[in-house]
Every structure is written in structure tokens, then in C-alpha cells.
mmCIF file of C-alpha atoms in Angstrom:
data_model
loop_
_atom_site.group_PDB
_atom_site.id
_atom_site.type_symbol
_atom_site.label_atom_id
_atom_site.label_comp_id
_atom_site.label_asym_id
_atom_site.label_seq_id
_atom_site.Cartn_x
_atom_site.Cartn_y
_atom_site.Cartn_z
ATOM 1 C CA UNK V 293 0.000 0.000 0.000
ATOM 2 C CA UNK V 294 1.643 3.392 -0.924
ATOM 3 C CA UNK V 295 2.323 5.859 1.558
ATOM 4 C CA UNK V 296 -0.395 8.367 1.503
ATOM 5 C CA UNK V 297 0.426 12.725 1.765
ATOM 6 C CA UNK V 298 -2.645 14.919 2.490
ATOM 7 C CA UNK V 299 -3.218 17.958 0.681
ATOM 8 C CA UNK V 300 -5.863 20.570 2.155
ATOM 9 C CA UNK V 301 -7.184 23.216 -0.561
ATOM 10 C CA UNK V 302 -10.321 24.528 -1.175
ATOM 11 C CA UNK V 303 -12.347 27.213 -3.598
ATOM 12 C CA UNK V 304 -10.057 29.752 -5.012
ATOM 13 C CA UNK V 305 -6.784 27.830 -4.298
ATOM 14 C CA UNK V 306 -3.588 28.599 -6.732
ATOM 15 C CA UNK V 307 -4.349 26.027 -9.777
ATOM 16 C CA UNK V 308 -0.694 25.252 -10.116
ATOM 17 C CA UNK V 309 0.006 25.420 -6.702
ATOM 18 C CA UNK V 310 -2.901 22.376 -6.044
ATOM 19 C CA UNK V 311 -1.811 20.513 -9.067
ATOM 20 C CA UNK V 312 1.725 20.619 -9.483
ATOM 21 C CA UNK V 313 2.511 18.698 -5.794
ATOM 22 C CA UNK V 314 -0.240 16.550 -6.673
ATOM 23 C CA UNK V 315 0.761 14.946 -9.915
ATOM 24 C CA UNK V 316 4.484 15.771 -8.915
ATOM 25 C CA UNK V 317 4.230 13.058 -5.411
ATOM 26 C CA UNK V 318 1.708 10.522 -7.249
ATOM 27 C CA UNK V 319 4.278 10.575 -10.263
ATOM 28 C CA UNK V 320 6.972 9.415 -7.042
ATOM 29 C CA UNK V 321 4.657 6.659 -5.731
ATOM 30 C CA UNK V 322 2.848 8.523 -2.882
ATOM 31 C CA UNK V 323 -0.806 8.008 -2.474
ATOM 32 C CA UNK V 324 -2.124 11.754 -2.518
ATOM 33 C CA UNK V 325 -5.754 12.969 -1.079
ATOM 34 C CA UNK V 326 -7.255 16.366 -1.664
ATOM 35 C CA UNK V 327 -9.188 17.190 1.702
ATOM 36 C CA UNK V 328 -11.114 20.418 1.807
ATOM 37 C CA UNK V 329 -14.335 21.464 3.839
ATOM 38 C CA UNK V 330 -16.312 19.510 1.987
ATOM 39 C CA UNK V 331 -16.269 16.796 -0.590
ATOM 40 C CA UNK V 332 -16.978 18.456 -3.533
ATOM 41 C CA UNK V 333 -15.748 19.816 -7.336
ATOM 42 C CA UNK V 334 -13.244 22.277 -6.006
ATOM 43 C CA UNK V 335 -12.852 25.400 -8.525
ATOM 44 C CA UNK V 336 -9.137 26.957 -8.501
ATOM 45 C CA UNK V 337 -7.636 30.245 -10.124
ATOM 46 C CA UNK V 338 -4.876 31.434 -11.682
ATOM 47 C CA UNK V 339 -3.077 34.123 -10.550
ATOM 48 C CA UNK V 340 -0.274 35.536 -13.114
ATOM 49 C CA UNK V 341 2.143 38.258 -12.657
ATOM 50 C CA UNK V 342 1.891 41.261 -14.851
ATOM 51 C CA UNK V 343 4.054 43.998 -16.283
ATOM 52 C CA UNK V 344 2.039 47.159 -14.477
ATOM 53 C CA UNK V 345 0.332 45.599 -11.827
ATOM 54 C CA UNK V 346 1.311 46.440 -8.205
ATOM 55 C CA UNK V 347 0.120 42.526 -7.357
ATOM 56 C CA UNK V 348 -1.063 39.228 -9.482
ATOM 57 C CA UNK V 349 -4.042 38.855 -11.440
ATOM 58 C CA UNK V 350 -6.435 36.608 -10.917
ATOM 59 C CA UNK V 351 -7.990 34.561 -13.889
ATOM 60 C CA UNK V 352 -10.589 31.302 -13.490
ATOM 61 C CA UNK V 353 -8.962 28.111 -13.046
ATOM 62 C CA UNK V 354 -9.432 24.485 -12.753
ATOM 63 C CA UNK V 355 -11.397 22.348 -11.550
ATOM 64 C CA UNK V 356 -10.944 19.243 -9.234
ATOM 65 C CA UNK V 357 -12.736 17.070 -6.567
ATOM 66 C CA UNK V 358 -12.324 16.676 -3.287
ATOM 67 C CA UNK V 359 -11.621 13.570 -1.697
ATOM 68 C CA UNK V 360 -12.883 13.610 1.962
ATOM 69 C CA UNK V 361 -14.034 16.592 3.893
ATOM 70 C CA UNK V 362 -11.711 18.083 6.966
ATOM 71 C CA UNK V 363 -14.139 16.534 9.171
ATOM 72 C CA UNK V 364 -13.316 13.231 7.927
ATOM 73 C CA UNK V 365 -9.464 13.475 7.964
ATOM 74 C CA UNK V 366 -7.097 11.203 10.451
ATOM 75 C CA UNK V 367 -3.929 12.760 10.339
ATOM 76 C CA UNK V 368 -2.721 9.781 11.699
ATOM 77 C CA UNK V 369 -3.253 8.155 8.172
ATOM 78 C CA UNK V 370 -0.871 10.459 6.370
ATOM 79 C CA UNK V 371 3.404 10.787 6.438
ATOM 80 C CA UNK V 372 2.914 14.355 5.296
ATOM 81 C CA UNK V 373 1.223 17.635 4.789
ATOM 82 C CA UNK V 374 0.868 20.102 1.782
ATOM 83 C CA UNK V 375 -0.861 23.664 1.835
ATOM 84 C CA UNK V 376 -1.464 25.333 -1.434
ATOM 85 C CA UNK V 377 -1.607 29.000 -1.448
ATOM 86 C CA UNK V 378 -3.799 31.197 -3.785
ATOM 87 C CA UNK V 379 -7.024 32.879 -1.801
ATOM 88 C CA UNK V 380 -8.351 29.933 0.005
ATOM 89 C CA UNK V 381 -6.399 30.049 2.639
ATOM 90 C CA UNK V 382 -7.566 33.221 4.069
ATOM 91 C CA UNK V 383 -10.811 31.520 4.720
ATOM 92 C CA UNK V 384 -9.694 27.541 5.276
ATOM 93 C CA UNK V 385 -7.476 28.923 8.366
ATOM 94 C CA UNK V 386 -10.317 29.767 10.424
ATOM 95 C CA UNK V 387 -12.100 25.906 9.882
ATOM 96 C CA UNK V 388 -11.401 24.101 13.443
ATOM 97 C CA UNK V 389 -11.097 20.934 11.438
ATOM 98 C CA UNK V 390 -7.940 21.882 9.320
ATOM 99 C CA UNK V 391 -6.481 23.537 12.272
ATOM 100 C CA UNK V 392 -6.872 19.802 14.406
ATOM 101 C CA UNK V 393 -4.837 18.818 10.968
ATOM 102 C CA UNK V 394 -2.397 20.820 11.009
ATOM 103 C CA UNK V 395 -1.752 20.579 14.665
ATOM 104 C CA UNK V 396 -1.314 16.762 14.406
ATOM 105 C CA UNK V 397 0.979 16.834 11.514
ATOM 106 C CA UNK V 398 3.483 20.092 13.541
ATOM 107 C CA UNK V 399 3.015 17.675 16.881
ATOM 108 C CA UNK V 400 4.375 14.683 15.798
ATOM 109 C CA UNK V 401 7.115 16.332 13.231
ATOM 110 C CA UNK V 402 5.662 14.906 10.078
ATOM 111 C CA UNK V 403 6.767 16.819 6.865
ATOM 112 C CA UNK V 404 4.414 19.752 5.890
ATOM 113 C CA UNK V 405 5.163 21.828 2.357
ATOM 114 C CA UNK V 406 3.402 25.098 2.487
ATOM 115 C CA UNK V 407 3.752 27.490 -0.190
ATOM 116 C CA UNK V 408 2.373 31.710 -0.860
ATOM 117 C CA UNK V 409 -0.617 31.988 1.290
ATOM 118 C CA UNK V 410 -0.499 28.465 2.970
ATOM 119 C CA UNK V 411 1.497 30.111 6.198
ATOM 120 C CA UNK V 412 -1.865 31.728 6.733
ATOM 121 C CA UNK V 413 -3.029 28.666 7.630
ATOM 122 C CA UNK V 414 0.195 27.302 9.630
ATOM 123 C CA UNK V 415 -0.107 30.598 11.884
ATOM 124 C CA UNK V 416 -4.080 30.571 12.279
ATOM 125 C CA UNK V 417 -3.003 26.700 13.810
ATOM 126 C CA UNK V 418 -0.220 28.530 16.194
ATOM 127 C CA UNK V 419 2.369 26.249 14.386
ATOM 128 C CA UNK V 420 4.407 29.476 12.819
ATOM 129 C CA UNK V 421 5.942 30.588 16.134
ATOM 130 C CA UNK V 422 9.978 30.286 16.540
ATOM 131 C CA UNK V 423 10.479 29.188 12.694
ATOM 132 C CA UNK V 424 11.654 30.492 9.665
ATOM 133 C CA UNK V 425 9.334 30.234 6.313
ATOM 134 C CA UNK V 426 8.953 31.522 2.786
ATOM 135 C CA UNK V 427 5.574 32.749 1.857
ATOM 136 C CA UNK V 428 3.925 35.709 -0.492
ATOM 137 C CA UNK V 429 6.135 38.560 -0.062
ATOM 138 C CA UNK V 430 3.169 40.383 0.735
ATOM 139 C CA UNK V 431 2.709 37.960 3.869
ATOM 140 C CA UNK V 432 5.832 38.970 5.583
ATOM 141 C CA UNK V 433 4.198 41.087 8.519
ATOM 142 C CA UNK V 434 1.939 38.062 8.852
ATOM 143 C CA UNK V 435 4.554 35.593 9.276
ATOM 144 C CA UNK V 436 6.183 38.325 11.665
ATOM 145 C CA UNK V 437 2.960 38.702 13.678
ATOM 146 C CA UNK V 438 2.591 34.762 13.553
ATOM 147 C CA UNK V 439 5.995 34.767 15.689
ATOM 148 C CA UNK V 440 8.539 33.421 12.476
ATOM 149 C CA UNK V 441 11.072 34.394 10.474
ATOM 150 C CA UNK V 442 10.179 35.750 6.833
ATOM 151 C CA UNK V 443 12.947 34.501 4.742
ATOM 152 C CA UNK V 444 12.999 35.569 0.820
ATOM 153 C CA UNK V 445 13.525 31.833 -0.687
ATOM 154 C CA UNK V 446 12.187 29.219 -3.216
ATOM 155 C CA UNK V 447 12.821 26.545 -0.930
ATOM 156 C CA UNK V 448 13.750 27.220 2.536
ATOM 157 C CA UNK V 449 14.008 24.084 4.977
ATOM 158 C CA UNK V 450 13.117 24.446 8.376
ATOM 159 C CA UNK V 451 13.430 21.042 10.022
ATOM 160 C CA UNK V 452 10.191 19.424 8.935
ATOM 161 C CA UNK V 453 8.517 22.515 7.592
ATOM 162 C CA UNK V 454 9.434 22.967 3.930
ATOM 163 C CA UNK V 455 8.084 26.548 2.160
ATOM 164 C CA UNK V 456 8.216 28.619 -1.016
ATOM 165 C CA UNK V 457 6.510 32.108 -1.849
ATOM 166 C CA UNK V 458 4.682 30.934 -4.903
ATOM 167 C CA UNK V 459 4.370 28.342 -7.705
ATOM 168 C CA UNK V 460 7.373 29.801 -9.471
ATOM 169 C CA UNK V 461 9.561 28.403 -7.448
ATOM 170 C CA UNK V 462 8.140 24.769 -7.842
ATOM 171 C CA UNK V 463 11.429 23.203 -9.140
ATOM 172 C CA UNK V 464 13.741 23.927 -5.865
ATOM 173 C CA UNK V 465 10.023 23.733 -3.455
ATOM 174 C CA UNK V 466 9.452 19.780 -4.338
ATOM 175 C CA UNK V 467 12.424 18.775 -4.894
ATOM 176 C CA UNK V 468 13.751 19.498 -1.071
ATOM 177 C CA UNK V 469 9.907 18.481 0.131
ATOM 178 C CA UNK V 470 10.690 15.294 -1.722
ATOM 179 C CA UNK V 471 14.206 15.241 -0.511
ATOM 180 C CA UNK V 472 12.786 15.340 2.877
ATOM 181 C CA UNK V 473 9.669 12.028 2.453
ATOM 182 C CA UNK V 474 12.342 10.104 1.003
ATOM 183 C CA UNK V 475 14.292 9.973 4.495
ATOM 184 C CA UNK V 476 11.349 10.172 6.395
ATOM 185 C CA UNK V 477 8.728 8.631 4.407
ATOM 186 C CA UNK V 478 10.196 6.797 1.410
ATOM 187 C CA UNK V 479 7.082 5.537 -0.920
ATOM 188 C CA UNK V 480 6.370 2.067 -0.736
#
């Protein structure tokens, strides 16, 4: 039986930033669920960067089901943890469910990827304070106020806690969360 990794998204998530650690773990043998707040077609964005804009744009996305709902989820079943960024964040943090998750998975030192606005999430859980994470530039005071270090990188490594600030940075992001299951949770 494969080794399974939990991924917790929801409506308005980064497309790429959902998809891309998906299809990147299945295509290394991991057993991947999508758990949001509840079982249902999931529809993502697209946010681009844009000569003239202060920020990203946002464009529709794609679409993608839901495995189980947060209410559903045993950590207990899962080596790891990854939190996509995009909007959804700002409104999954508050769910009491995802926060249980995401207190298991910090408690017992499993490996969690988080990437752009997934440290919203980590914080809202009180798992932020006394490390050191990438996120959305624009989340640096948030990280601050969250009691961690903001560090500028595409893959910074903080014991068990691997980050990026957004899906451009995929490549290096992965490749040291996959770095990371293979010592800890190789795939059967």
C-alpha cells in the first residue's frame, strides 16, 4: 500500500500550486488525497504576474474534486502535509477541522510543504511561532505577527517545515519536500 500525503485546498486555491505537488508526489509513488471542507468539485484560479500591476491577477482556473471533507481526515493516516496558497487560505485557516490537521501533523514532526498563502493557515493553527518560512512577499508582517522568520527563498528548509513564496519556485520547493519524504517517508 503506498504511503499516503494529504493535501488541504479549497475554492479559489492557486491552480498550479494544487496541481503541481499533486501529480508531482503521485508521479513518485505517494498516495495523494485532496481534503477540503467539503467533498466536492473544487474550482481553482490562476493568478499571473503582470508587467504594471502592483500585485497578481487573478484569472478562473481548474477544476478538481475533493476527496474527503476536513471533518473526515485522520492525520494519523498520512506521512505528510501540503498547503497550497492562492485565496483559500484566508478563509480555510479559520475551519477548526484543518487547524486539528495541522496541529497533528506540527506535533508529531511529520513533513508539511506550504507554499504563498499556505502560512496563513500554519499561523491561524499557532504552528508558525519560533520558525523560519517563505511565503507571499506580501505575507511577511503576517509571518512576523505569527511569531517566524520571513525569509525571501524558493525553498527554505526548516526542520520538517518545507516553504516557497509561490508556484514559481516549484522546481527547488518539491524537490527538497521530496528530498525530505524520502528519508522520512520513502514511498512504498
Amino acid at each position: 500500500m503506498a504511503v499516503k500525503i494529504l493535501l488541504v485546498t479549497g475554492d479559489a486555491a492557486e491552480s498550479l500550486e494544487v496541481l503541481y505537488p499533486y501529480q508531482r508526489l503521485l508521479e513518485e509513488g505517494y498516495a495523494v488525497e485532496i481534503a477540503a471542507p467539503a467533498k466536492k468539485k473544487l474550482r481553482f484560479v490562476v493568478h499571473d504576474f503582470e508587467d504594471g500591476f502592483d500585485t497578481y491577477t487573478e484569472k478562473p482556473g481548474y477544476t478538481w474534486p475533493a476527496d474527503l471533507a476536513f471533518d473526515e481526515v485522520d492525520p494519523a493516516g498520512y506521512a505528510a502535509l501540503v498547503i497550497p496558497g492562492g485565496r483559500a487560505p484566508e478563509y480555510l485557516r479559520n475551519n477548526r477541522d484543518l487547524q486539528r490537521i495541522v496541529g497533528h501533523f506540527f506535533a508529531e514532526g511529520k513533513p508539511v510543504a506550504q507554499i504563498c498563502h499556505g502560512p496563513l493557515v500554519t499561523a491561524a493553527a499557532g504552528a508558525l511561532s519560533g520558525r523560519r518560512t517563505a511565503a507571499y512577499p506580501a505575507l511577511e508582517p503576517d509571518v512576523a505577527a505569527a511569531g517566524a522568520e520571513y525569509e525571501d527563498g524558493d525553498g527554505v528548509v526548516d526542520g520538517a517545515l518545507v516553504s516557497a513564496r509561490a508556484w514559481p519556485d516549484h522546481p527547488t520547493w518539491m524537490r527538497a519536500f521530496i528530498d525530505l519524504l524520502r528519508k522520512t517517508a520513502p514511498p512504498a
